[in-house]
Coordinates of C-alpha atoms in Angstrom, one line a residue:
Chain A
X1 CA 0.4 0.3 0.2
X2 CA 1.5 3.2 -0.7
X3 CA -0.4 5.8 1.4
X4 CA 2.0 6.5 4.4
X5 CA 1.3 5.6 7.9
X6 CA -0.2 8.0 10.2
X7 CA 2.5 7.4 12.4
X8 CA 5.3 5.1 12.8
X9 CA 5.9 3.4 16.0
X10 CA 9.5 4.1 15.5
X11 CA 11.3 6.0 13.2
X12 CA 15.2 4.4 12.5
X13 CA 17.5 6.1 10.7
X14 CA 21.2 7.9 10.6
X15 CA 22.9 10.4 12.1
X16 CA 25.8 11.3 9.5
X17 CA 28.5 13.8 11.2
X18 CA 29.8 16.3 8.7
X19 CA 32.5 17.2 11.2
X20 CA 33.6 13.4 11.4
X21 CA 34.0 12.1 7.9
X22 CA 37.0 11.9 6.5
X23 CA 35.7 10.8 2.9
X24 CA 37.0 7.4 2.6
X25 CA 33.9 5.5 1.1
X26 CA 34.2 2.7 3.3
X27 CA 30.6 3.4 3.7
X28 CA 29.8 3.1 -0.2
X29 CA 32.2 -0.1 -0.3
X30 CA 30.3 -2.0 2.7
X31 CA 27.0 -0.5 2.0
X32 CA 27.6 -2.3 -1.8
X33 CA 29.6 -5.6 -0.7
X34 CA 26.5 -6.5 1.8
X35 CA 23.3 -5.0 -0.5
X36 CA 24.5 -6.7 -3.3
X37 CA 24.6 -10.1 -2.0
X38 CA 21.1 -9.9 0.6
X39 CA 17.9 -8.2 0.6
X40 CA 16.6 -8.5 -3.3
X41 CA 18.3 -8.4 -6.4
X42 CA 22.1 -7.6 -6.5
X43 CA 23.8 -4.2 -7.6
X44 CA 24.5 -4.4 -10.7
X45 CA 27.5 -2.9 -12.9
X46 CA 28.2 -2.0 -16.3
X47 CA 31.4 -2.4 -17.9
X48 CA 33.1 -3.0 -14.6
X49 CA 36.5 -3.2 -16.4
X50 CA 35.6 -0.9 -19.3
X51 CA 36.2 2.3 -20.7
X52 CA 32.9 3.9 -19.3
X53 CA 31.9 2.1 -15.8
X54 CA 28.8 2.5 -14.3
X55 CA 26.8 0.6 -11.3
X56 CA 23.9 0.8 -8.8
X57 CA 25.0 2.2 -5.3
X58 CA 22.9 2.9 -2.7
X59 CA 24.7 5.4 -1.0
X60 CA 27.5 7.3 -2.8
X61 CA 30.0 10.5 -1.4
X62 CA 30.1 13.5 -2.1
X63 CA 32.3 16.5 -1.4
X64 CA 31.9 20.0 -1.3
X65 CA 34.4 23.3 -1.6
X66 CA 32.9 25.9 1.2
X67 CA 34.3 29.1 1.3
X68 CA 34.0 31.2 4.3
X69 CA 33.6 34.9 4.0
X70 CA 37.0 35.6 5.6
X71 CA 39.4 32.5 6.1
X72 CA 40.0 29.0 4.2
X73 CA 38.1 27.3 2.1
X74 CA 36.9 24.1 4.3
X75 CA 36.4 20.7 2.3
X76 CA 33.4 18.7 3.3
X77 CA 33.0 14.8 2.5
X78 CA 29.2 14.4 1.9
X79 CA 27.6 10.7 2.4
X80 CA 24.2 10.9 0.7
X81 CA 21.6 7.7 1.0
X82 CA 18.1 7.5 1.7
X83 CA 17.1 9.6 4.3
X84 CA 13.8 7.5 4.9
X85 CA 11.3 10.4 5.2
X86 CA 8.6 10.1 7.1
X87 CA 6.9 12.5 4.7
X88 CA 8.3 9.8 1.8
X89 CA 6.9 11.3 -2.1
X90 CA 8.5 8.2 -3.4
X91 CA 6.5 5.9 -1.7
X92 CA 3.1 7.7 -2.5
X93 CA 3.7 8.4 -6.1
X94 CA 4.1 4.3 -6.9
X95 CA 1.5 3.0 -9.1
X96 CA 1.7 -0.6 -7.8
X97 CA 2.1 -0.4 -4.2
X98 CA 6.2 -2.1 -4.2
X99 CA 6.9 1.3 -2.5
X100 CA 6.0 1.5 1.1
X101 CA 6.9 2.4 4.6
X102 CA 6.8 0.5 7.5
X103 CA 4.7 1.4 10.3
X104 CA 6.4 -0.5 12.8
X105 CA 9.8 0.9 12.4
X106 CA 9.2 3.9 9.7
X107 CA 12.1 2.3 7.2
X108 CA 11.1 2.9 3.4
X109 CA 11.5 -0.3 1.6
X110 CA 10.7 -1.6 -2.1
X111 CA 8.8 -5.1 -2.2
X112 CA 11.1 -5.8 -6.2
X113 CA 8.4 -8.2 -7.3
X114 CA 5.7 -5.3 -7.3
X115 CA 7.9 -3.2 -9.0
X116 CA 7.6 -2.4 -12.7
X117 CA 10.7 0.1 -13.0
X118 CA 8.6 2.9 -13.9
X119 CA 11.2 5.1 -12.5
X120 CA 8.6 7.8 -11.2
X121 CA 10.1 7.8 -7.4
X122 CA 13.0 8.2 -8.4
X123 CA 11.8 11.0 -9.6
X124 CA 9.9 11.9 -7.1
X125 CA 13.2 11.9 -4.5
X126 CA 15.1 15.1 -4.3
X127 CA 17.4 13.5 -2.9
X128 CA 18.6 11.1 -5.5
X129 CA 18.5 8.2 -2.9
X130 CA 16.9 5.7 -5.2
X131 CA 18.6 4.3 -8.3
X132 CA 17.1 1.9 -11.1
X133 CA 19.3 -1.2 -11.4
X134 CA 20.0 -1.5 -15.0
X135 CA 20.4 -5.4 -14.9
X136 CA 17.2 -5.9 -12.6
X137 CA 15.2 -3.3 -14.6
X138 CA 13.6 -2.3 -10.7
X139 CA 14.2 -0.4 -8.1
X140 CA 17.2 -0.1 -5.7
X141 CA 17.1 1.5 -2.5
X142 CA 18.8 1.6 1.1
X143 CA 17.2 -0.8 3.5
X144 CA 18.5 0.9 6.3
X145 CA 20.4 -2.8 6.7
X146 CA 17.1 -4.4 7.6
X147 CA 18.4 -7.6 7.1
X148 CA 21.1 -6.8 9.5
X149 CA 20.1 -5.2 12.7
X150 CA 17.3 -7.3 13.2
X151 CA 19.6 -10.6 12.4
X152 CA 19.8 -12.8 15.3
X153 CA 22.2 -15.0 13.7
X154 CA 24.8 -11.8 13.3
X155 CA 26.6 -11.0 17.2
X156 CA 25.1 -8.4 18.4
X157 CA 27.6 -5.8 17.5
X158 CA 26.9 -6.2 13.9
X159 CA 23.2 -5.2 14.2
X160 CA 23.2 -2.7 12.7
X161 CA 23.3 -0.7 9.4
X162 CA 26.8 -2.1 6.8
X163 CA 28.0 1.2 6.5
X164 CA 28.0 2.5 9.8
X165 CA 29.4 -0.8 11.4
X166 CA 32.4 0.0 8.7
X167 CA 33.3 3.8 9.4
X168 CA 36.4 3.9 10.5
X169 CA 35.6 7.9 11.9
X170 CA 32.3 7.2 14.0
X171 CA 30.9 9.4 11.5
X172 CA 27.9 7.4 11.3
X173 CA 25.3 6.3 14.0
X174 CA 22.0 4.7 14.0
X175 CA 19.1 4.8 16.1
X176 CA 15.7 5.6 17.0
X177 CA 15.4 9.1 16.2
X178 CA 11.6 9.2 17.4
X179 CA 13.1 8.7 20.8
X180 CA 14.0 11.3 22.0
X181 CA 16.1 9.9 25.0
X182 CA 17.7 8.0 22.5
X183 CA 22.1 8.8 22.1
X184 CA 21.5 9.2 17.8
X185 CA 18.6 11.8 19.2
X186 CA 20.6 13.6 22.1
X187 CA 23.1 13.9 19.6
X188 CA 20.6 15.6 17.2
X189 CA 20.3 18.0 19.8
X190 CA 23.7 18.5 21.1
X191 CA 24.9 19.3 17.8
X192 CA 22.3 20.7 15.9
X193 CA 21.4 18.3 13.7
X194 CA 19.8 19.2 10.7
X195 CA 17.6 18.3 7.3
X196 CA 18.0 18.5 3.8
X197 CA 16.3 20.8 1.9
X198 CA 14.1 21.2 4.4
X199 CA 11.7 23.3 2.2
X200 CA 10.7 19.7 -0.2
X201 CA 8.4 19.1 3.0
X202 CA 9.9 15.4 2.5
X203 CA 11.0 15.9 6.9
X204 CA 13.8 13.2 6.7
X205 CA 14.6 10.9 9.4
X206 CA 18.0 10.9 8.9
X207 CA 19.8 14.1 9.9
X208 CA 23.6 15.5 9.2
X209 CA 25.5 17.0 12.1
X210 CA 27.0 20.6 10.3
X211 CA 30.8 20.9 10.7
X212 CA 32.1 22.7 13.9
X213 CA 33.7 26.0 13.3
X214 CA 37.1 25.3 12.6
X215 CA 40.2 27.2 14.8
X216 CA 41.1 30.0 13.8
X217 CA 45.3 30.7 12.4
X218 CA 45.7 34.2 14.2
X219 CA 49.0 36.4 13.4
X220 CA 51.0 33.8 15.4
X221 CA 51.2 30.1 14.8
X222 CA 52.8 29.2 18.4
X223 CA 54.1 31.2 20.9
X224 CA 57.5 29.2 20.3
X225 CA 57.8 30.2 16.8
X226 CA 60.1 33.7 16.8
X227 CA 62.3 30.6 18.3
X228 CA 62.2 28.5 15.6
X229 CA 63.4 31.9 12.9
X230 CA 66.4 30.6 11.0
X231 CA 70.1 31.3 12.5
X232 CA 72.3 31.2 9.7
X233 CA 74.5 33.8 9.0
X234 CA 76.3 35.0 6.0
X235 CA 79.7 32.6 6.8
X236 CA 83.2 34.8 7.8
X237 CA 87.1 34.8 7.5
X238 CA 88.2 30.9 6.1
X239 CA 84.7 30.3 5.8
X240 CA 83.7 33.0 3.6
X241 CA 87.0 32.2 1.6
X242 CA 86.5 28.6 1.9
X243 CA 82.6 29.3 0.2
X244 CA 83.7 31.5 -2.5
X245 CA 86.8 29.1 -3.7
X246 CA 83.9 25.9 -3.4
X247 CA 81.4 28.4 -5.5
X248 CA 84.2 28.8 -8.1
X249 CA 85.1 25.5 -8.7
Chain B
X1 CA 15.0 16.0 -17.2
X2 CA 16.0 12.7 -19.9
X3 CA 13.6 13.5 -22.7
X4 CA 12.4 9.4 -23.1
X5 CA 11.0 9.2 -27.0
X6 CA 8.2 6.4 -25.3
X7 CA 7.4 9.3 -22.7
X8 CA 7.1 12.4 -25.2
X9 CA 5.4 10.3 -27.9
X10 CA 2.6 9.1 -25.3
X11 CA 2.0 12.5 -23.9
X12 CA 1.9 13.8 -27.5
X13 CA 0.3 11.3 -29.4
X14 CA -2.4 10.3 -26.5
X15 CA -3.0 13.6 -25.9
X16 CA -4.2 14.3 -29.2
X17 CA -6.0 10.7 -29.0
X18 CA -8.2 11.3 -25.9
X19 CA -8.7 15.4 -26.9
X20 CA -10.5 13.9 -30.2
X21 CA -12.1 11.4 -28.3
X22 CA -13.6 14.3 -25.9
X23 CA -15.1 15.8 -28.8
X24 CA -16.4 12.8 -30.3
X25 CA -17.8 12.1 -26.9
X26 CA -19.7 15.4 -26.5
X27 CA -21.0 14.8 -30.4
X28 CA -19.0 17.0 -32.3
X29 CA -18.9 16.1 -35.3
X30 CA -22.5 14.3 -35.2
X31 CA -21.4 11.2 -37.6
X32 CA -22.6 7.9 -37.8
X33 CA -22.0 4.5 -39.6
X34 CA -18.7 4.8 -41.8
X35 CA -17.5 8.4 -40.8
X36 CA -17.9 7.8 -37.1
X37 CA -16.3 4.7 -37.4
X38 CA -13.1 6.1 -39.0
X39 CA -13.0 8.6 -36.8
X40 CA -12.6 6.4 -34.0
X41 CA -10.2 4.5 -35.5
X42 CA -8.0 7.7 -35.6
X43 CA -8.7 8.3 -31.9
X44 CA -8.0 4.9 -30.8
X45 CA -5.1 4.7 -33.0
X46 CA -3.5 7.8 -31.2
X47 CA -4.5 7.1 -27.2
X48 CA -3.7 3.0 -27.3
X49 CA -0.8 3.8 -29.4
X50 CA 0.3 6.2 -27.3
X51 CA -0.3 4.5 -24.1
X52 CA 1.6 1.1 -26.0
X53 CA 4.4 3.8 -26.1
X54 CA 4.4 4.1 -22.7
X55 CA 4.9 0.9 -21.5
X56 CA 8.2 0.6 -23.4
X57 CA 10.5 2.4 -20.5
X58 CA 8.9 0.0 -18.1
X59 CA 11.5 -2.1 -16.7
X60 CA 9.1 -4.8 -16.0
X61 CA 5.9 -4.1 -18.4
X62 CA 4.8 -7.6 -17.8
X63 CA 3.8 -6.6 -14.4
X64 CA 2.1 -3.7 -15.5
X65 CA -1.7 -4.7 -14.3
X66 CA -0.5 -4.1 -10.9
X67 CA -0.4 -0.2 -11.7
X68 CA -4.2 0.4 -11.3
X69 CA -3.8 -0.8 -7.8
X70 CA -2.5 2.7 -5.9
X71 CA -5.4 4.9 -7.6
X72 CA -5.9 6.2 -3.4
X73 CA -2.6 8.0 -3.7
X74 CA -0.6 7.7 -6.9
X75 CA -1.4 9.8 -10.0
X76 CA 0.3 7.2 -12.4
X77 CA -2.2 4.8 -11.3
X78 CA -5.0 7.4 -11.4
X79 CA -4.0 7.8 -15.1
X80 CA -3.9 4.1 -15.8
X81 CA -7.6 3.5 -14.0
X82 CA -8.6 6.9 -15.9
X83 CA -7.4 5.9 -19.4
X84 CA -9.0 2.2 -19.5
X85 CA -12.2 3.8 -17.7
X86 CA -12.6 5.9 -21.0
X87 CA -11.8 3.7 -23.5
X88 CA -13.7 1.3 -22.2
X89 CA -17.1 3.3 -22.1
X90 CA -16.4 5.6 -25.8
X91 CA -15.6 1.8 -27.1
X92 CA -19.5 1.1 -26.0
X93 CA -20.6 4.6 -26.8
X94 CA -18.6 4.4 -30.4
X95 CA -20.5 0.9 -31.1
X96 CA -23.5 2.9 -30.8
X97 CA -23.0 5.5 -33.2
X98 CA -21.0 3.1 -36.3
X99 CA -23.2 0.2 -35.7
X100 CA -26.8 1.2 -34.8
X101 CA -26.9 4.6 -35.6
X102 CA -27.6 5.2 -32.1
X103 CA -26.4 8.6 -29.8
X104 CA -26.6 7.1 -26.1
X105 CA -25.9 10.8 -25.2
X106 CA -25.5 10.0 -21.5
X107 CA -22.6 7.3 -22.0
X108 CA -20.3 10.3 -24.9
X109 CA -20.4 12.7 -21.8
X110 CA -19.2 10.3 -19.6
X111 CA -16.7 9.0 -21.5
X112 CA -15.8 13.1 -22.7
X113 CA -15.3 13.4 -19.1
X114 CA -13.0 10.4 -18.2
X115 CA -11.4 11.2 -21.8
X116 CA -10.5 14.6 -19.7
X117 CA -10.1 13.4 -17.0
X118 CA -7.0 10.9 -18.4
X119 CA -5.3 14.3 -20.1
X120 CA -5.3 15.9 -16.1
X121 CA -4.1 12.6 -14.4
X122 CA -0.8 12.6 -16.7
X123 CA -0.1 16.3 -16.6
X124 CA -0.8 15.6 -12.4
X125 CA 2.1 13.0 -13.1
X126 CA 4.1 16.0 -13.7
X127 CA 2.6 18.9 -11.5
X128 CA 2.7 17.3 -8.7
X129 CA 6.2 16.9 -8.5
X130 CA 8.0 19.4 -5.9
X131 CA 11.3 17.9 -7.4
X132 CA 11.3 19.4 -10.5
X133 CA 10.0 23.0 -9.7
X134 CA 9.5 23.3 -13.5
X135 CA 6.5 21.0 -13.6
X136 CA 5.7 22.0 -10.2
X137 CA 3.0 24.7 -11.7
X138 CA -0.7 25.1 -11.8
X139 CA 0.1 26.0 -15.3
X140 CA 0.9 22.3 -16.1
X141 CA -2.1 20.8 -16.0
X142 CA -3.9 24.1 -18.2
X143 CA -1.3 24.0 -20.8
X144 CA -2.0 19.8 -21.4
X145 CA -5.8 19.8 -21.1
X146 CA -6.1 23.3 -23.6
X147 CA -3.7 21.7 -26.1
X148 CA -5.2 17.9 -26.1
X149 CA -8.8 19.6 -26.1
X150 CA -7.7 22.4 -28.9
X151 CA -5.9 19.5 -30.6
X152 CA -8.7 17.3 -30.6
X153 CA -11.4 20.0 -32.2
X154 CA -8.2 20.4 -34.9
X155 CA -8.4 16.4 -35.6
X156 CA -12.7 16.4 -35.2
X157 CA -12.5 18.7 -37.9
X158 CA -14.8 21.2 -35.6
X159 CA -12.7 24.3 -37.5
X160 CA -14.7 27.3 -35.4
X161 CA -13.4 25.4 -31.9
X162 CA -9.8 24.8 -32.8
X163 CA -9.7 28.6 -34.4
X164 CA -11.0 29.5 -30.4
X165 CA -8.9 26.6 -28.7
X166 CA -5.4 27.1 -30.5
X167 CA -4.9 30.4 -29.6
X168 CA -5.6 29.6 -25.5
X169 CA -3.1 27.1 -25.8
X170 CA -0.8 28.9 -27.5
X171 CA -1.1 31.4 -24.6
X172 CA -1.0 29.1 -22.1
X173 CA 2.0 27.8 -23.9
X174 CA 4.1 31.2 -23.8
X175 CA 3.0 31.7 -20.3
X176 CA 4.5 28.3 -19.2
X177 CA 7.3 29.0 -20.9
X178 CA 7.9 32.4 -19.2
X179 CA 7.1 30.9 -15.9
X180 CA 9.0 27.8 -16.1
X181 CA 12.0 29.8 -16.9
X182 CA 12.0 31.2 -13.2
X183 CA 10.8 28.6 -10.9
X184 CA 14.0 26.8 -10.0
X185 CA 14.8 29.9 -8.3
X186 CA 11.8 31.2 -7.4
X187 CA 11.6 27.7 -5.1
X188 CA 14.4 28.4 -3.5
X189 CA 16.2 25.1 -3.5
X190 CA 20.5 25.2 -3.8
X191 CA 23.2 23.5 -3.0
X192 CA 23.5 25.4 0.4
X193 CA 19.7 24.2 1.3
X194 CA 20.5 20.9 -0.3
X195 CA 23.7 20.6 1.6
X196 CA 22.7 22.4 4.9
X197 CA 26.0 24.1 4.0
X198 CA 25.1 27.9 3.4
X199 CA 25.5 28.9 7.4
X200 CA 29.4 28.1 6.6
X201 CA 30.2 29.5 3.2
X202 CA 29.5 29.5 -0.3
X203 CA 29.1 25.7 -1.6
X204 CA 30.9 24.4 -4.8
X205 CA 30.4 20.5 -5.7
X206 CA 34.1 19.8 -5.9
X207 CA 34.3 16.3 -6.3
X208 CA 31.2 14.1 -7.2
X209 CA 31.2 10.6 -6.1
X210 CA 32.2 8.3 -8.3
X211 CA 34.6 9.4 -12.0
X212 CA 32.1 7.7 -14.1
X213 CA 28.2 8.6 -15.0
X214 CA 25.0 7.0 -12.9
X215 CA 21.7 6.5 -13.3
X216 CA 20.6 10.1 -11.7
X217 CA 23.0 11.9 -13.7
X218 CA 21.5 9.9 -17.1
X219 CA 18.2 10.2 -15.9
X220 CA 17.8 14.2 -14.6
X221 CA 20.9 16.0 -15.7
X222 CA 20.3 16.6 -19.7
X223 CA 22.2 19.6 -19.9
X224 CA 23.0 19.4 -23.4
X225 CA 19.2 19.8 -25.0
X226 CA 19.4 23.6 -23.7
X227 CA 21.5 24.8 -25.8
X228 CA 19.3 25.4 -28.6
X229 CA 15.5 25.8 -26.8
X230 CA 15.2 29.4 -28.1
X231 CA 15.3 28.0 -31.5
X232 CA 13.1 25.0 -30.4
X233 CA 10.5 27.2 -29.1
X234 CA 9.8 29.3 -31.8
X235 CA 9.7 26.0 -34.4
X236 CA 6.9 24.7 -31.6
X237 CA 5.0 27.6 -32.0
X238 CA 5.6 28.0 -35.2
X239 CA 4.5 24.1 -36.0
X240 CA 2.1 23.8 -33.3
X241 CA 0.2 26.6 -32.9
X242 CA 0.6 29.4 -35.8
X243 CA 0.6 27.5 -39.2
X244 CA -2.7 25.8 -38.1
X245 CA -4.7 28.4 -37.3
X246 CA -2.9 30.1 -40.2
X247 CA -3.9 27.2 -42.4
X248 CA -7.3 26.9 -40.7
X249 CA -8.4 31.0 -42.0
X250 CA -7.6 30.7 -45.7
X251 CA -9.8 28.4 -47.2
X252 CA -9.4 24.8 -47.3
X253 CA -9.8 20.9 -47.9
X254 CA -9.1 18.0 -46.7
X255 CA -5.6 18.5 -47.3
X256 CA -4.9 21.7 -45.6
X257 CA -6.6 19.9 -42.8
X258 CA -4.7 16.9 -43.0
X259 CA -1.0 19.4 -43.1
X260 CA -2.8 21.6 -40.3
X261 CA -2.8 18.6 -38.0
X262 CA 0.5 17.2 -39.2
X263 CA 2.1 20.7 -37.8
X264 CA 0.3 20.8 -35.2
X265 CA 1.5 17.1 -34.2
X266 CA 5.0 18.2 -35.0
X267 CA 4.9 21.6 -33.2
X268 CA 3.3 19.9 -29.7
X269 CA 6.1 17.0 -29.9
X270 CA 8.5 19.9 -30.4
X271 CA 7.0 21.5 -27.3
X272 CA 6.8 18.5 -25.1
X273 CA 10.2 17.6 -25.8
X274 CA 11.4 20.9 -24.7
X275 CA 9.2 20.3 -21.7
X276 CA 11.4 17.6 -20.1
X277 CA 15.0 18.7 -21.9
X278 CA 14.6 22.2 -20.0
X279 CA 13.1 21.0 -16.7
X280 CA 15.9 20.8 -14.2
X281 CA 15.6 18.4 -11.1
X282 CA 16.8 19.7 -8.0
X283 CA 19.3 16.7 -7.4
X284 CA 21.4 18.0 -10.7
X285 CA 22.6 20.7 -7.8
X286 CA 24.6 18.0 -5.7
X287 CA 26.0 17.2 -8.6
X288 CA 26.7 20.7 -9.4
X289 CA 24.7 20.9 -11.9
X290 CA 21.0 21.9 -13.3

C-alpha cells in the first residue's frame, strides 16, 4: 500500500557527522558489498572493467568546497543515502504499491516483485536516493540494512547498518530518532542536527550534523614560533674564503 | 530531465487521441456509421498507440496490471484507471454510433469526461513533483488540457472551436515557458539548502561521488538539450499553433486540414521534448549541475 502510515512506532535512521567524515568511501564499499548479496536483487555494475564503468549504489559520498566570507576554504565530505522521510514522496507516487513505509520502524522499502521499473519514485525523490538497476530493471534503495539490524544470526555488535559498522571515523550513527532519549536524538539535539532541503517538506528522519567551527590561525601560530626563526648567518673569515673558492670550481 | 522518446510520444499522441475522444463524446461532429468509424479508429490509434509507447520505458511491463491498484495515492495509477475507463466507455458509445446509428448521449458525456480526466491525470504526474520546479506549476495541467482539447477540435474538424482554442493553448504555452524559466530560482532550493552548508560559506561541488556517470546523472541531468531551447521554442510555436491557425483561416479542403494536423502534431512533439529537456531536477544541484 503506497499510502503513508499516519505515524510509525519508531523512526529508525542515521545521523551523519559532517565534521568527522573523512571521505574515505568505506561506507560506500561496505554498503555495496552487503546489499549486493542480501536483500533483493544484486547491485549490478555495467562495464566494470571497461572504459565507461557505472553501477548501482545505495550510498554515495560527494565532496563540497565551502568558502567562508573570511578564512580558508573547507573541504566537506558528504555521504548521501535514503533519508527514510516521514513524508516520503517516493512512496505515494508508486502506482503498484511496491514502495512502502513500514509502520513499525519507519523504514522505506521496495517490494521488488511488484516494481514495474517506471522510475517515478526516483523522479519524486529530491535526494537522488533511488537508483534503477540497469540489469534487474527494478528500483534499488537503502534498506537501512533491514536484514542486519534484526538478524539474530549476527553478533549483537553487527546488528547495525553495514555503513555504520564499517565507518572508521565514527561519523555515522544509527538509532531511533523518534525517541527523544535515544543516543542519536541527544546527538542531534547537542550538535544542531539538520534536515536536507527542508523546503521540500519531506521531513527526513536522517539528520546531518554540521561541521564544527574551525580553529582560526591568528597572527602567530605558536608562542614558540619566534625561537624557530632561521639562525644561519653569512660566513666570515676562512669559511667565507672556502665558500667562495668552492663556488668558483 | 532526460527526454525519453517513449514518454514524449505517449503524452503527445495520447493527448491528441483523448482530445478527439472528448469531442466525439460530446457529439461534435455528429457522425454515425462509416464516418464515425474512421473518427474512432483515428482516436483509438492515437490514444492506445500512445499508451503502448509508454510501456516501453517500463523495466517490467509484464507487471503493468499492478499499476491499477494504487489510485488512492498515485497519479500514475489514476491515469491508468482513467485511461482504461475512458477507452471502455467510449468503445461502447462508439459501437452504438457505428453499428446501430444510435447516439447514447449520457454515455458520450461520461466518456468525454473520462477522456479529459485522463489528460488531467497525465499532467498531474508531472505537476505534483516538487523535485522538478518547472513542472510543479498550476499552469502544467492547464497547458496539457488546452493543448489536448484544441488538438482534438482540430482533429474532429471543428474549425471554429479549433480557431478559438488554439490561441488559448498558445497563450498557456507562452505563459508556461515564461513562468517555467524562473521556477527553479523561485523554489528556493539551492546547493546551500541541499547540503545545509550555506551557513558555513559559499558551497561548490568539488568532487562527484564517482568518476563515471550513474543512473541519476543520465535520468535527471540533461544539459545538452538546453543549448537550442530558444530556437526550438520558436519552432514549436510556429508549427504547433501558428501554422494550423493560418491553414484554418484560408479556404481549405481535406489536404490543408491534414497538413494542419501534421504541423500541430510536430509542434506539440517539439514542445513536449522541451518540456522534458529543459526541466531541472533538484538532485542535479548535488552534482553541481542543473
